[in-house]
Amino acid sequence: MAVAAEPLLATEDLCKSFGGVRALDGVSFSLAAGELMGLIGPNGSGKTTAFNLITGVLKPTSGAIRFRGVPVGGNPPEKNAFLGMARTFQNIRLFRDLPVIDNVMVGVHMRHGPGFLASILQLPSARGAERAIRRRAMDVLDVLGLTRRAGERVGSLPYGDQRKVELARALASEPSLLLLDEPTAGMNPHETADLGTTIRHLHDTLGITTLLVEHDMKMVMRLCDRIVVVNQGKVLSAGTPQSVQADPRVIEAYLGRRRRPADALA
């Protein structure tokens, strides 16, 4: 009998309380290597709390988070990033007054930086490392179609391109797990469609395991291999986009009443 491969990421009975409020109550799900999975739910459902627990922004009240089989619950974000998790933010967090290339080089530095002392002393090894880091950053920009923007100040770019720069910075750290937090927030329909195509292309060509938290249901249903729905702090449904979209519990959670599956989440 074949033994199932260990999931890349797994949460087990994950709980988070804020004072007397239980924001997450026993959430368990797993993400296999190579998957593109969506984590969705109505406003206040607990999906953002789950995301922040996984990335280390918050510490669990109880339960476990395992990455490559190793417990990571309660790790600071920088440790999880070093282990191979890279995330983007709902509100773009870039150095707006710096060029695009410098923002992306920050991501490369985390994995291939020459070290503090070598950089301060301007040793030859540091200069060589900086050239390699710049080349790596340019390679990532090329994948995202941003090469011509490399020297431009981030704050001068269209909003959709700023989102891509943030994605490039995450990819530059060579993650094995990419975590996207509401990547289309603030985008118009054209920008949303373009970013969705970019995310799918990156997943298909680079094979990076991706967890997507997103409010745009059409995008999630189109992009994701599998979807986990949380509501009121619990897992409500999990499965393929087709099965989740047809689940009466999901329809009721989003619309407040039962409707025909054909009308749900349209």
Short mmCIF file of C-alpha atoms in Angstrom, two decimals:
data_model
loop_
_atom_site.label_atom_id
_atom_site.label_comp_id
_atom_site.label_asym_id
_atom_site.label_seq_id
_atom_site.Cartn_x
_atom_site.Cartn_y
_atom_site.Cartn_z
CA MET A 1 0.00 0.00 0.00
CA ALA A 2 1.34 3.42 -0.98
CA VAL A 3 1.98 5.81 1.88
CA ALA A 4 0.55 9.30 1.40
CA ALA A 5 3.16 12.03 1.30
CA GLU A 6 3.30 14.26 4.35
CA PRO A 7 1.57 17.59 3.70
CA LEU A 8 3.76 20.63 3.31
CA LEU A 9 1.55 22.59 5.70
CA ALA A 10 -0.97 21.31 8.24
CA THR A 11 -3.02 22.92 10.99
CA GLU A 12 -4.40 20.71 13.74
CA ASP A 13 -7.30 21.81 15.96
CA LEU A 14 -6.08 25.40 15.71
CA CYS A 15 -7.68 27.85 18.16
CA LYS A 16 -7.22 31.55 18.81
CA SER A 17 -8.96 33.65 21.44
CA PHE A 18 -8.88 37.40 21.93
CA GLY A 19 -10.02 37.90 25.50
CA GLY A 20 -13.38 36.19 25.69
CA VAL A 21 -13.86 36.02 21.93
CA ARG A 22 -12.97 32.76 20.17
CA ALA A 23 -11.91 33.87 16.69
CA LEU A 24 -10.75 30.40 15.61
CA ASP A 25 -12.18 27.22 17.09
CA GLY A 26 -10.57 23.92 16.16
CA VAL A 27 -9.54 24.56 12.55
CA SER A 28 -7.74 21.68 10.83
CA PHE A 29 -6.66 21.50 7.19
CA SER A 30 -3.60 20.54 5.18
CA LEU A 31 -1.89 21.72 2.04
CA ALA A 32 0.04 19.32 -0.16
CA ALA A 33 3.24 20.27 -1.95
CA GLY A 34 2.42 21.73 -5.35
CA GLU A 35 -1.17 22.69 -4.51
CA LEU A 36 -2.83 26.04 -5.06
CA MET A 37 -5.43 26.20 -2.31
CA GLY A 38 -7.91 28.92 -1.40
CA LEU A 39 -8.88 29.83 2.16
CA ILE A 40 -12.14 31.75 2.11
CA GLY A 41 -15.00 32.81 4.33
CA PRO A 42 -17.41 35.69 4.97
CA ASN A 43 -16.18 38.81 6.77
CA GLY A 44 -15.28 37.95 10.36
CA SER A 45 -15.14 34.22 9.63
CA GLY A 46 -11.62 33.69 10.97
CA LYS A 47 -9.72 33.24 7.70
CA THR A 48 -7.42 36.21 8.31
CA THR A 49 -6.76 35.03 11.86
CA ALA A 50 -5.79 31.59 10.50
CA PHE A 51 -3.51 33.22 7.95
CA ASN A 52 -1.81 35.35 10.60
CA LEU A 53 -1.28 32.33 12.84
CA ILE A 54 0.37 30.40 10.01
CA THR A 55 2.69 33.27 9.08
CA GLY A 56 3.63 33.99 12.70
CA VAL A 57 1.98 37.37 13.10
CA LEU A 58 -0.16 35.84 15.88
CA LYS A 59 0.47 32.98 18.30
CA PRO A 60 -2.11 30.20 18.66
CA THR A 61 -4.06 29.84 21.87
CA SER A 62 -3.94 26.08 21.31
CA GLY A 63 -3.52 23.57 18.51
CA ALA A 64 -0.61 22.96 16.17
CA ILE A 65 0.82 24.26 12.89
CA ARG A 66 3.31 22.04 11.09
CA PHE A 67 5.49 23.00 8.14
CA ARG A 68 7.30 20.06 6.53
CA GLY A 69 6.28 18.09 9.61
CA VAL A 70 8.00 20.50 12.01
CA PRO A 71 5.94 22.48 14.58
CA VAL A 72 6.05 26.19 13.74
CA GLY A 73 3.13 27.54 15.76
CA GLY A 74 4.30 30.60 17.66
CA ASN A 75 7.41 31.13 15.52
CA PRO A 76 8.15 34.78 14.73
CA PRO A 77 7.48 35.75 11.09
CA GLU A 78 11.18 36.07 10.25
CA LYS A 79 11.86 32.49 11.35
CA ASN A 80 9.01 31.14 9.24
CA ALA A 81 10.29 33.21 6.32
CA PHE A 82 13.75 31.68 6.73
CA LEU A 83 12.20 28.19 6.78
CA GLY A 84 10.64 28.84 3.37
CA MET A 85 7.37 30.73 3.84
CA ALA A 86 6.90 34.00 1.96
CA ARG A 87 3.84 36.20 2.22
CA THR A 88 2.26 39.27 0.72
CA PHE A 89 0.01 41.68 2.61
CA GLN A 90 -3.53 42.94 2.11
CA ASN A 91 -2.12 46.47 2.40
CA ILE A 92 0.96 46.77 0.21
CA ARG A 93 4.15 47.06 2.25
CA LEU A 94 6.87 48.25 -0.08
CA PHE A 95 9.56 50.92 0.12
CA ARG A 96 7.66 53.38 -2.04
CA ASP A 97 10.55 55.86 -2.46
CA LEU A 98 13.02 53.19 -3.62
CA PRO A 99 13.34 51.70 -7.11
CA VAL A 100 11.59 48.46 -7.95
CA ILE A 101 14.88 46.55 -8.19
CA ASP A 102 15.89 47.56 -4.64
CA ASN A 103 12.57 46.34 -3.24
CA VAL A 104 12.99 42.94 -4.87
CA MET A 105 16.63 42.68 -3.78
CA VAL A 106 15.40 42.82 -0.19
CA GLY A 107 13.77 39.43 -0.75
CA VAL A 108 16.95 37.94 -2.24
CA HIS A 109 19.04 39.28 0.65
CA MET A 110 17.13 37.15 3.13
CA ARG A 111 18.32 33.98 1.39
CA HIS A 112 21.66 35.02 -0.12
CA GLY A 113 22.87 38.11 1.73
CA PRO A 114 26.66 38.41 2.18
CA GLY A 115 26.38 38.99 5.91
CA PHE A 116 26.52 42.11 8.07
CA LEU A 117 30.29 42.27 8.60
CA ALA A 118 31.20 41.64 4.96
CA SER A 119 28.75 44.33 3.86
CA ILE A 120 30.02 46.92 6.36
CA LEU A 121 33.67 46.30 5.40
CA GLN A 122 32.84 46.23 1.69
CA LEU A 123 34.78 43.00 1.23
CA PRO A 124 35.15 41.60 -2.31
CA SER A 125 32.86 38.73 -1.35
CA ALA A 126 30.15 41.24 -0.45
CA ARG A 127 30.49 43.09 -3.74
CA GLY A 128 30.25 39.83 -5.67
CA ALA A 129 27.23 38.78 -3.63
CA GLU A 130 25.50 42.09 -4.35
CA ARG A 131 25.98 41.60 -8.09
CA ALA A 132 24.53 38.10 -7.86
CA ILE A 133 21.60 39.40 -5.80
CA ARG A 134 20.86 42.06 -8.39
CA ARG A 135 20.92 39.45 -11.17
CA ARG A 136 18.56 37.21 -9.22
CA ALA A 137 16.19 40.14 -8.62
CA MET A 138 16.21 40.99 -12.33
CA ASP A 139 15.43 37.35 -13.18
CA VAL A 140 12.35 37.48 -10.94
CA LEU A 141 11.23 40.78 -12.45
CA ASP A 142 11.58 39.23 -15.89
CA VAL A 143 9.27 36.35 -14.90
CA LEU A 144 6.65 38.89 -13.84
CA GLY A 145 7.10 41.12 -16.89
CA LEU A 146 8.50 44.00 -14.84
CA THR A 147 12.02 44.26 -16.24
CA ARG A 148 11.39 47.66 -17.81
CA ARG A 149 10.15 48.94 -14.44
CA ALA A 150 13.32 47.96 -12.54
CA GLY A 151 14.68 51.49 -12.18
CA GLU A 152 11.37 53.21 -11.49
CA ARG A 153 10.30 54.38 -8.05
CA VAL A 154 7.69 51.98 -6.65
CA GLY A 155 5.37 54.80 -5.59
CA SER A 156 5.08 55.99 -9.20
CA LEU A 157 3.81 52.64 -10.53
CA PRO A 158 0.18 51.77 -11.27
CA TYR A 159 -1.44 49.93 -8.36
CA GLY A 160 -1.53 46.61 -10.19
CA ASP A 161 2.20 46.75 -10.87
CA GLN A 162 2.89 47.58 -7.22
CA ARG A 163 1.09 44.36 -6.32
CA LYS A 164 3.34 42.49 -8.74
CA VAL A 165 6.43 44.05 -7.17
CA GLU A 166 5.32 42.78 -3.78
CA LEU A 167 4.80 39.35 -5.32
CA ALA A 168 8.26 39.56 -6.91
CA ARG A 169 9.84 40.37 -3.56
CA ALA A 170 8.18 37.31 -2.02
CA LEU A 171 9.31 35.07 -4.89
CA ALA A 172 12.87 36.42 -4.67
CA SER A 173 13.28 34.73 -1.28
CA GLU A 174 12.88 31.36 -3.05
CA PRO A 175 9.97 30.13 -0.92
CA SER A 176 8.56 26.63 -0.88
CA LEU A 177 5.23 28.05 0.35
CA LEU A 178 3.76 31.30 -0.96
CA LEU A 179 1.02 32.88 1.17
CA LEU A 180 -1.09 35.54 -0.53
CA ASP A 181 -3.25 37.75 1.70
CA GLU A 182 -6.09 39.36 -0.28
CA PRO A 183 -3.80 40.12 -3.26
CA THR A 184 -6.56 41.81 -5.29
CA ALA A 185 -7.65 44.20 -2.51
CA GLY A 186 -8.19 47.65 -4.00
CA MET A 187 -7.91 46.47 -7.60
CA ASN A 188 -10.29 47.14 -10.45
CA PRO A 189 -11.69 44.18 -12.46
CA HIS A 190 -9.01 44.44 -15.16
CA GLU A 191 -6.17 44.48 -12.62
CA THR A 192 -7.79 41.59 -10.73
CA ALA A 193 -8.05 39.45 -13.85
CA ASP A 194 -4.45 40.25 -14.80
CA LEU A 195 -3.09 39.35 -11.35
CA GLY A 196 -5.13 36.15 -11.31
CA THR A 197 -3.55 35.12 -14.60
CA THR A 198 -0.12 35.95 -13.18
CA ILE A 199 -0.66 33.85 -10.03
CA ARG A 200 -1.84 30.86 -12.05
CA HIS A 201 1.08 31.21 -14.46
CA LEU A 202 3.61 31.36 -11.61
CA HIS A 203 2.08 28.30 -9.98
CA ASP A 204 2.00 26.31 -13.22
CA THR A 205 5.52 27.25 -14.32
CA LEU A 206 7.39 27.38 -11.01
CA GLY A 207 5.34 24.81 -9.09
CA ILE A 208 5.32 26.85 -5.89
CA THR A 209 2.81 25.66 -3.30
CA THR A 210 0.39 28.54 -2.76
CA LEU A 211 -2.20 29.41 -0.11
CA LEU A 212 -4.55 32.16 -1.26
CA VAL A 213 -6.80 34.16 1.06
CA GLU A 214 -9.09 36.16 -1.18
CA HIS A 215 -12.51 37.83 -1.18
CA ASP A 216 -13.04 37.69 -4.94
CA MET A 217 -14.96 34.42 -5.32
CA LYS A 218 -14.80 34.29 -9.09
CA MET A 219 -11.02 34.47 -8.93
CA VAL A 220 -10.78 31.81 -6.22
CA MET A 221 -13.10 29.41 -8.05
CA ARG A 222 -11.15 29.89 -11.27
CA LEU A 223 -7.63 29.57 -9.84
CA CYS A 224 -7.64 27.11 -6.98
CA ASP A 225 -7.30 23.34 -7.05
CA ARG A 226 -8.99 23.02 -3.66
CA ILE A 227 -10.80 25.37 -1.29
CA VAL A 228 -11.29 25.47 2.48
CA VAL A 229 -14.21 27.54 3.76
CA VAL A 230 -14.24 28.83 7.33
CA ASN A 231 -17.19 30.43 9.09
CA GLN A 232 -17.60 31.52 12.69
CA GLY A 233 -14.12 30.23 13.43
CA LYS A 234 -14.69 26.68 12.19
CA VAL A 235 -14.11 24.79 8.93
CA LEU A 236 -17.46 24.79 7.17
CA SER A 237 -16.56 23.00 3.96
CA ALA A 238 -13.54 21.77 1.99
CA GLY A 239 -13.11 20.31 -1.46
CA THR A 240 -12.93 21.20 -5.12
CA PRO A 241 -14.28 24.57 -6.29
CA GLN A 242 -17.28 22.76 -7.78
CA SER A 243 -18.19 20.91 -4.60
CA VAL A 244 -17.68 23.94 -2.36
CA GLN A 245 -19.73 26.19 -4.62
CA ALA A 246 -22.60 23.69 -4.54
CA ASP A 247 -22.52 23.19 -0.74
CA PRO A 248 -25.77 24.61 0.73
CA ARG A 249 -23.95 25.50 3.96
CA VAL A 250 -21.51 27.69 2.04
CA ILE A 251 -24.30 29.34 0.08
CA GLU A 252 -26.18 30.10 3.28
CA ALA A 253 -23.06 31.46 5.03
CA TYR A 254 -22.38 33.91 2.19
CA LEU A 255 -25.93 34.85 1.24
CA GLY A 256 -27.79 34.32 4.51
CA ARG A 257 -30.31 32.00 2.84
CA ARG A 258 -30.38 28.91 0.67
CA ARG A 259 -30.35 29.31 -3.08
CA ARG A 260 -29.92 27.07 -6.06
CA PRO A 261 -26.24 26.07 -6.60
CA ALA A 262 -26.30 27.69 -10.04
CA ASP A 263 -26.92 31.06 -8.37
CA ALA A 264 -24.40 30.66 -5.58
CA LEU A 265 -21.28 32.81 -5.40
CA ALA A 266 -21.85 34.00 -8.97
#
